[in-house]
Coordinates of C-alpha atoms and ligand atoms in Angstrom, one line a residue:
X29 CA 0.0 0.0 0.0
X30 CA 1.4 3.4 -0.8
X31 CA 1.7 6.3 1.5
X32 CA -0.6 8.5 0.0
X33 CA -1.4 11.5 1.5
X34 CA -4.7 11.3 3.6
X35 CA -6.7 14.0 1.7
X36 CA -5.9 11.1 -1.7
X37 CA -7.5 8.3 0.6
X38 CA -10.3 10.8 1.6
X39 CA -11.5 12.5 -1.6
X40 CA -15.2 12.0 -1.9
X41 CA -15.6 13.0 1.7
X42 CA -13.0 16.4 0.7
X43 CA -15.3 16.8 -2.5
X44 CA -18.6 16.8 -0.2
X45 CA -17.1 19.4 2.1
X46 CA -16.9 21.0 -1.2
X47 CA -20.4 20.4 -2.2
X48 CA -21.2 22.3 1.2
X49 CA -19.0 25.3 0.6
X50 CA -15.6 26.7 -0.5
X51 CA -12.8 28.0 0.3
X52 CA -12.3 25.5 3.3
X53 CA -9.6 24.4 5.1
X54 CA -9.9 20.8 6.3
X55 CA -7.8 19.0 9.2
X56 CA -7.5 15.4 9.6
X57 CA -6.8 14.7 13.1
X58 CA -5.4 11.3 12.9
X59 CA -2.8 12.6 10.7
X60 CA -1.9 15.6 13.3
X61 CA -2.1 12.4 16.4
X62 CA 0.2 10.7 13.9
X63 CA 2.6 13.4 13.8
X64 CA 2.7 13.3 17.4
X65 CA 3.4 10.0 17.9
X66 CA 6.1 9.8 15.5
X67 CA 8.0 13.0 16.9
X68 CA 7.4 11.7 20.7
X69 CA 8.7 7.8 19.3
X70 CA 11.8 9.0 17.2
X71 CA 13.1 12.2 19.4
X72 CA 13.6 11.8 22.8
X73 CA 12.6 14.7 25.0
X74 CA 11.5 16.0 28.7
X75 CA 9.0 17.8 27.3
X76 CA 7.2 18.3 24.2
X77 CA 5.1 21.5 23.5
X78 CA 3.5 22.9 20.5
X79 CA 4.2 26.0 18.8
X80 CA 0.2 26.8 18.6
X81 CA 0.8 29.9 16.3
X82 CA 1.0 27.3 13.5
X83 CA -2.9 26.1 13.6
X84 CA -5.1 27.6 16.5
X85 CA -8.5 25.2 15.2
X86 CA -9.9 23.6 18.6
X87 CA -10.0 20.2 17.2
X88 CA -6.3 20.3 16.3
X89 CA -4.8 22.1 19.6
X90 CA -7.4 18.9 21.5
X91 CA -5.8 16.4 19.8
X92 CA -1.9 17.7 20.6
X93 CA -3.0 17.8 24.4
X94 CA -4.6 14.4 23.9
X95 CA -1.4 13.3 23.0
X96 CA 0.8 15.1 25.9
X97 CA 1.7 18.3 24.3
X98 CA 1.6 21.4 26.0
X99 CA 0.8 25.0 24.9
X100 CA 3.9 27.3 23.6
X101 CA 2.1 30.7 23.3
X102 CA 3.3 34.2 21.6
X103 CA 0.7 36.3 22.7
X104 CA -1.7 37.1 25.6
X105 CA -4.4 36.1 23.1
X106 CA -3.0 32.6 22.6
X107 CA -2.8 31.9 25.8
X108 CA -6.6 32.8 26.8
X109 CA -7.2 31.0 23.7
X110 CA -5.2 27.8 25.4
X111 CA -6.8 28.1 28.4
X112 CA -10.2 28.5 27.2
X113 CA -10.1 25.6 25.4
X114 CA -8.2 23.4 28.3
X115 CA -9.6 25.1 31.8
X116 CA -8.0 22.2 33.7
X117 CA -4.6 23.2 32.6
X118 CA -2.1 24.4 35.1
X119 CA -1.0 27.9 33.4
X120 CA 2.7 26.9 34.6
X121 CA 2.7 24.5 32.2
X122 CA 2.0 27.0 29.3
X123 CA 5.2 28.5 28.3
X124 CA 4.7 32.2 26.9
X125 CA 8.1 33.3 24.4
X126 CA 6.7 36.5 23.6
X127 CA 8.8 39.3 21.2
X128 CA 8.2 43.0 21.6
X129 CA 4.8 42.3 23.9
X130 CA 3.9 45.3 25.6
X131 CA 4.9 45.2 29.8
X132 CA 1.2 44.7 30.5
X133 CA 0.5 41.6 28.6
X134 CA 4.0 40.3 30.3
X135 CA 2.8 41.5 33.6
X136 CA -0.5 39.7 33.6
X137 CA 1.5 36.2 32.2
X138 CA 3.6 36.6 35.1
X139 CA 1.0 36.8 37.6
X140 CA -1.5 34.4 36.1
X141 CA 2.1 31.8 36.7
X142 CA 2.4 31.5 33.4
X143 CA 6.3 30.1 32.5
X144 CA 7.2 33.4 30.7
X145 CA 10.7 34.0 28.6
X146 CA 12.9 36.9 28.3
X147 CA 13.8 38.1 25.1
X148 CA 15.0 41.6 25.6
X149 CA 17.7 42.1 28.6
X150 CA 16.8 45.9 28.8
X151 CA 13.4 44.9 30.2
X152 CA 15.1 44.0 33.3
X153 CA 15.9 47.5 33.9
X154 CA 12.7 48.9 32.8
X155 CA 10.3 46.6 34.0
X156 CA 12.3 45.7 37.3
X157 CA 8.8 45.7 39.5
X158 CA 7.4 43.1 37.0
X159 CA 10.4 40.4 36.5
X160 CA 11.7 40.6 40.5
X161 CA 11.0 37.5 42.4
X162 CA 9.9 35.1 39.2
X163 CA 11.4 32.1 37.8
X164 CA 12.3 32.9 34.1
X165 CA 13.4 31.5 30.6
X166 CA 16.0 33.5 28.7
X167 CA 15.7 33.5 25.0
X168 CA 19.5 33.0 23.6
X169 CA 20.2 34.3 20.2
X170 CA 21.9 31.6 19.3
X171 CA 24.4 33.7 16.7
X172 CA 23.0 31.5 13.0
X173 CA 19.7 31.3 11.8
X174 CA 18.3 28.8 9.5
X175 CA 15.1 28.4 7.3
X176 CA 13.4 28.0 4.1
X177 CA 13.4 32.0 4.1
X178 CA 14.9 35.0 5.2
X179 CA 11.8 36.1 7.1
X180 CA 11.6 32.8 9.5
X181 CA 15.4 32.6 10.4
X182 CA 15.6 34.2 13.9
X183 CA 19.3 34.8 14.7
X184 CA 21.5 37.2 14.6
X185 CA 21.9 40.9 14.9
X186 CA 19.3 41.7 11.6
X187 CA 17.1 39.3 13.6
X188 CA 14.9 41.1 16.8
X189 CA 14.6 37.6 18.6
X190 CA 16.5 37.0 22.0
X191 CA 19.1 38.0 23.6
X192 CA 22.5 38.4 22.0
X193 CA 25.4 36.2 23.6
X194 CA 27.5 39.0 24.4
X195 CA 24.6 40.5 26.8
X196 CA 23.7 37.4 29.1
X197 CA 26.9 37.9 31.7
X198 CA 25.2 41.2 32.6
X199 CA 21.6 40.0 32.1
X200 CA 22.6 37.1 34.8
X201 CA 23.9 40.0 37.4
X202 CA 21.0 42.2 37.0
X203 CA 18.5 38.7 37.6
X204 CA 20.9 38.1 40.7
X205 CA 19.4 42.0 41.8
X206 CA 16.3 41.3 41.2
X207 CA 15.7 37.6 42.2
X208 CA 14.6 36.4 39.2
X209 CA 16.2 33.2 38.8
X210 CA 16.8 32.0 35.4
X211 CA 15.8 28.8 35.5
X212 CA 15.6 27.4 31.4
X213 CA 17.4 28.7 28.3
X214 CA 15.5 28.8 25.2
X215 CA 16.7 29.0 21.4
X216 CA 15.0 28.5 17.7
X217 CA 16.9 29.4 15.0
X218 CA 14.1 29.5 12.6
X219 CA 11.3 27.4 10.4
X220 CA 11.8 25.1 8.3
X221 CA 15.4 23.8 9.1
X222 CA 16.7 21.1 6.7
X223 CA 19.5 20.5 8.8
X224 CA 19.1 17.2 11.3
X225 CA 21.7 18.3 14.1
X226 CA 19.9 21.6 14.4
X227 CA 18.2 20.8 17.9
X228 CA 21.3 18.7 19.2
X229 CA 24.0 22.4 17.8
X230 CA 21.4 24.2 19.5
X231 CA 21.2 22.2 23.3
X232 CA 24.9 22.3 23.1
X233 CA 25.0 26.2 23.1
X234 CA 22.5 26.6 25.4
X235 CA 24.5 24.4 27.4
X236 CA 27.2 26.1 27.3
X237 CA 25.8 29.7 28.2
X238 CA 24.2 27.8 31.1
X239 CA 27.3 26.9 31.9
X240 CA 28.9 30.5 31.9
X241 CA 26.1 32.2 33.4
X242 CA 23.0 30.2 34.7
X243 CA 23.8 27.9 37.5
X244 CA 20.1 27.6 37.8
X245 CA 19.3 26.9 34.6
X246 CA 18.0 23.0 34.5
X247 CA 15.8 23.5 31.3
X248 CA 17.3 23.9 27.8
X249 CA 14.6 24.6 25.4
X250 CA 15.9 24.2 21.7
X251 CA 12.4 25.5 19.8
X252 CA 11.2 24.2 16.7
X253 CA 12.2 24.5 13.1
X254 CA 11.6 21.1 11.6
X255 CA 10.5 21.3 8.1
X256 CA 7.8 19.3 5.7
X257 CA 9.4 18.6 2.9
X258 CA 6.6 19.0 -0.6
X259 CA 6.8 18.4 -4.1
X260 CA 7.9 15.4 -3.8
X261 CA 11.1 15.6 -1.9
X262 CA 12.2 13.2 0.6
X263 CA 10.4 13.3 4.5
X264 CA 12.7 14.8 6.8
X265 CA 14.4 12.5 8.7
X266 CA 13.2 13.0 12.2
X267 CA 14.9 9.5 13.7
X268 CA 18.6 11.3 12.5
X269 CA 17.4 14.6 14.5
X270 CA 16.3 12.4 17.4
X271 CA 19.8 10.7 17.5
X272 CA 21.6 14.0 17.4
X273 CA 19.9 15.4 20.7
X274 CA 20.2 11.9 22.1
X275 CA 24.0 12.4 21.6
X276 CA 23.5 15.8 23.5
X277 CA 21.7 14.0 26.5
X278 CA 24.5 11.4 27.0
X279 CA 26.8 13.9 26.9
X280 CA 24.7 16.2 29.6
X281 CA 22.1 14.3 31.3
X282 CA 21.9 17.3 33.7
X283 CA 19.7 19.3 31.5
X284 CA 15.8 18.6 30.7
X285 CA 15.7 18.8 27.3
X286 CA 12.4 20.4 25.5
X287 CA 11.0 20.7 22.1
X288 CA 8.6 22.8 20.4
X289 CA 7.8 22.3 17.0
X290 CA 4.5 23.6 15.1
X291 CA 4.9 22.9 11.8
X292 CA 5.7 19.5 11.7
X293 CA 2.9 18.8 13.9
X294 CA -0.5 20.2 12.1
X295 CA 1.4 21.1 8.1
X296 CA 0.6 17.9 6.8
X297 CA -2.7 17.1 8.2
X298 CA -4.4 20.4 6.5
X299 CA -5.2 21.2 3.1
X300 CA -6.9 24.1 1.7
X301 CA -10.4 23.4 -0.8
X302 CA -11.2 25.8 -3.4
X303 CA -12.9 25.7 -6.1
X304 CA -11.9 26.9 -10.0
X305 CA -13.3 30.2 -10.6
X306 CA -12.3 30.7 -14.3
X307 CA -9.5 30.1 -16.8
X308 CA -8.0 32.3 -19.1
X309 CA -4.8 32.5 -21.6
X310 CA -3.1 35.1 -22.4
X311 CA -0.8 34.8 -25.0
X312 CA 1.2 31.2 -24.0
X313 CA 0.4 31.6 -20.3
X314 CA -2.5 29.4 -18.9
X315 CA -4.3 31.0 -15.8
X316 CA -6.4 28.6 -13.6
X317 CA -8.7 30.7 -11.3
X318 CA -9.9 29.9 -7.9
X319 CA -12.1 31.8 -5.0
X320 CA -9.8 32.2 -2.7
X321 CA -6.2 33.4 -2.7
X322 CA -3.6 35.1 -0.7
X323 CA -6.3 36.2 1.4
X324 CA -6.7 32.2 2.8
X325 CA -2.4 31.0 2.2
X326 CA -0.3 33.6 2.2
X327 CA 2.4 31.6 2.2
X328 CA 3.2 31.3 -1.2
X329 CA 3.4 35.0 -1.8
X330 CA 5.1 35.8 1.1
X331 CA 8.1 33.6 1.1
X332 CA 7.8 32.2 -2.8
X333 CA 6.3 28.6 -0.6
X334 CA 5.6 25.4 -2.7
X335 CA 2.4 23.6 -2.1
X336 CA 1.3 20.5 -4.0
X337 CA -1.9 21.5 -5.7
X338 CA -4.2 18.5 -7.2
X339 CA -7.3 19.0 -9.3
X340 CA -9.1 16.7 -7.1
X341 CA -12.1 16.5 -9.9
X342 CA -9.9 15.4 -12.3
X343 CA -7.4 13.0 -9.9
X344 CA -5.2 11.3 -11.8
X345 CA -5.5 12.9 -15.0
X346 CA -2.4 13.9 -16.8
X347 CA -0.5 17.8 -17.1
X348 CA -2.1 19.4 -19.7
X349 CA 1.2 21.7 -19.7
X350 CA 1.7 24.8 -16.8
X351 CA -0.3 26.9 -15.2
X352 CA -0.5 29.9 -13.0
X353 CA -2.6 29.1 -10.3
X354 CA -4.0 32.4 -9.3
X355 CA -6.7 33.7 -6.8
X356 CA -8.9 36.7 -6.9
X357 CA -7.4 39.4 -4.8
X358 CA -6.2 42.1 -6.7
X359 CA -2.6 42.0 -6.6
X360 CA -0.3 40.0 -9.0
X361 CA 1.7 39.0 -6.2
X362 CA -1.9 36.5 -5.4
X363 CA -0.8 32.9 -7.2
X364 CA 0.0 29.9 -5.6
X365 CA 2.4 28.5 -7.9
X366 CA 3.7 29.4 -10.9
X367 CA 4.5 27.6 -14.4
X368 CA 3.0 24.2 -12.2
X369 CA 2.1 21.3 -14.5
X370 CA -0.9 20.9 -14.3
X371 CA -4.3 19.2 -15.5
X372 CA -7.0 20.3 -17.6
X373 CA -9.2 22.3 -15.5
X374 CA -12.7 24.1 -15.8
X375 CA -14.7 26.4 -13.7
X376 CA -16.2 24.3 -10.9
X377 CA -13.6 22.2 -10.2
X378 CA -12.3 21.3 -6.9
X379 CA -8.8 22.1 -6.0
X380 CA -6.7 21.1 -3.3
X381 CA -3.7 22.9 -1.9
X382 CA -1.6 20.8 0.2
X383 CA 0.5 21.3 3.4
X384 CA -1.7 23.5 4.3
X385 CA -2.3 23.2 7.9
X386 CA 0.5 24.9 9.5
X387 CA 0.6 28.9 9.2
X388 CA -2.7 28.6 7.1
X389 CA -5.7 29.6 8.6
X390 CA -3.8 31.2 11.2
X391 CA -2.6 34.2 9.1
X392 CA -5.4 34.6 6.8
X393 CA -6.7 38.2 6.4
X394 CA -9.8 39.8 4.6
X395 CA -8.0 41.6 2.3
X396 CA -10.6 42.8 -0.8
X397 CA -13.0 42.0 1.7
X398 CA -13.4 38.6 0.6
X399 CA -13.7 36.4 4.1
X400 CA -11.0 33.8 4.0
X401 CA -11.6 30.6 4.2
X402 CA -13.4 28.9 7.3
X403 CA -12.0 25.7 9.4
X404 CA -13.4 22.1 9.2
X405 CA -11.6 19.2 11.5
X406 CA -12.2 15.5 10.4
Ligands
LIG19 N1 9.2 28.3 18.8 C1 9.3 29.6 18.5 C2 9.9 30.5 19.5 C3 8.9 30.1 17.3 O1 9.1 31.4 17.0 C4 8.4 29.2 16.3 C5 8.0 29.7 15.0 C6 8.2 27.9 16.7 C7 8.6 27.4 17.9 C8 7.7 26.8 15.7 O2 8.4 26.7 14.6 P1 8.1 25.6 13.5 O3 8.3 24.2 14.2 O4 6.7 25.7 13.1 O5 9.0 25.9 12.4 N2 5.0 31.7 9.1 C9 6.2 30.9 8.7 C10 6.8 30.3 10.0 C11 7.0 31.3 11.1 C12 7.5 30.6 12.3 C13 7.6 31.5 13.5 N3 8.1 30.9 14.7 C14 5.9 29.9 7.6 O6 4.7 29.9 7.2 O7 6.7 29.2 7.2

């Protein structure tokens, strides 16, 4: 039996959901309890959390805590979300690496005993009555970022994530002052990380600043950043990443070691349902249409992203040459893949956009004023 993707093994119920409406997004569940699984079987950790910017849908954030994962939040709106959704869960185990926030939304995490992580020394100063007393995470900029793009690699001095090396001697004295103890480094160098020593590179610096600086420090947390490899390209290999942070925890089986993907976790399990709109040519160039765009998946335009995309009417049938496939918002940046081979398509065919379920949904606008497209778990 081949590993198809779900949504292949699943089409006339994704052509019903169809029938009902478009643009959807759709989320199969067992694949996101798969994910779990695999990551918690293959890579060895204290802890695993979830990075749950990359797919806020109740269904999907249930089924990661079904499976043991806890909540890594960015915002004071995530973590209300969180707890809305899970009332019975200790805010201590919610773990809040916010960038920028303003001293309120800090203020409130920190009193509410939230797990909250500096990212800015200088807030120790200014924000003295708010930190003194608490147990804290320090976010490390951990010098090289990685990713499939220059906008998700977070390191560095052109990045405005954590706290740059050269700062956390001082940072350490003025938590000393304060009483804050710093009890867990944190790191992520960025999304969508090829590399399968990534997390075991990144325990070892943490390790090391702990080391220097953080006699307290018991927790190493070495982000996310595994990627979900499309278009045919081979699976990351996530048993090679488990062996290289294994090789860390030999090594130092004083730290806890913790994870936080979000991608890997929710990408695979989501696709995005549309329907074709209308073709045109112009000249050589084939435009297939559908009703939604960049408004639904940015992703493409923003960062140039490939997503498989299936003409799930016509399954099987052969490229009838390339394609633009384009959606309605009015700017030319609004495809989602360009020159694609592609099948013969006509207006009222059902698309769907793969890989979908992980920074989807989540940063959809209304641009145009065209809703984007709604949520639907399986
Ligand atoms: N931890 C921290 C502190 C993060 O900033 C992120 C993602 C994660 C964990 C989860 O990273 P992941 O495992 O999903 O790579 N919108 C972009 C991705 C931005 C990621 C932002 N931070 C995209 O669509 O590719």
């Amino acid at each position: 039996m081949p590993d198809l993707p779900w949504w292949r093994a699943h089409r006339d119920a994704l052509l019903a959901l169809a029938d009902q409406r478009t643009p959807r997004y759709v989320y199969h569940l067992d694949t996101v309890r798969d994910r779990a699984r695999a990551l918690q079987t293959h890579v060895r950790a204290d802890r695993y959390l979830y990075a749950v910017k990359a797919n806020g849908h109740p269904d999907v954030i249930g089924a990661l805590a079904a499976e043991g994962l806890r909540p890594e939040c960015v915002s004071w709106d995530e973590i209300a979300h969180v707890r809305a959704l899970r009332p019975a869960l200790d805010p201590a185990e919610i773990l809040y690496t916010p960038n920028f926030a303003p001293r309120a939304e800090v203020a409130r995490a920190l009193a509410e005993g939230v797990r909250v992580t500096i990212d800015n020394a200088s807030t120790l100063d200014a924000w003295a009555d708010v930190w003194r007393g608490h147990d804290v995470f320090v976010r490390v900029d951990p010098g090289v970022g990685k990713g499939h793009h220059a906008h998700v690699r977070t390191a560095g001095t052109a990045s405005k994530f954590g706290v740059d090396a050269a700062d956390l001697g001082a940072l350490a004295e003025r938590a000393r002052a304060l009483d804050v103890r710093v009890v867990g480094l944190h790191a992520h160098v960025g999304s969508g990380v090829d590399e399968t020593d990534t997390w075991g590179e990144t325990a070892r610096i943490l390790a090391a600043h702990a080391d220097a600086h953080f006699p307290d420090a018991r927790v190493l947390d070495v982000g996310g950043g595994l990627p979900v490899p499309t278009g045919g390209a081979a699976p990351f290999d996530l048993a090679a990443a488990g062996r290289a942070l294994a090789a860390f925890r030999t090594e130092r089986p004083e730290f806890q070691v913790w994870v936080e993907p979000g991608r890997y976790l929710v990408a695979d399990a989501g696709v995005l349902l549309a329907r074709v709109t209308q073709v045109k040519r112009k000249g050589d160039v084939r435009y297939v249409g559908l009703d939604t765009g960049m408004n639904s998946l940015v992703r493409p335009a923003l960062y140039g992203a490939h997503h498989d995309i299936v003409n799930l009417s016509r399954l099987g049938a052969e490229a009838e040459g390339v394609a633009e496939i384009v959606g309605p918002i009015c700017e030319t940046g609004d495809a989602f893949a360009h020159a694609r081979p592609f099948p013969h398509a006509e207006e009222g065919d059902v698309v769907v956009i793969g890989t979908a379920g992980a920074y989807g949904a989540v940063m959809a606008s209304s641009y145009n004023r065209r809703a984007p497209a709604e949520e639907v778990a399986m």
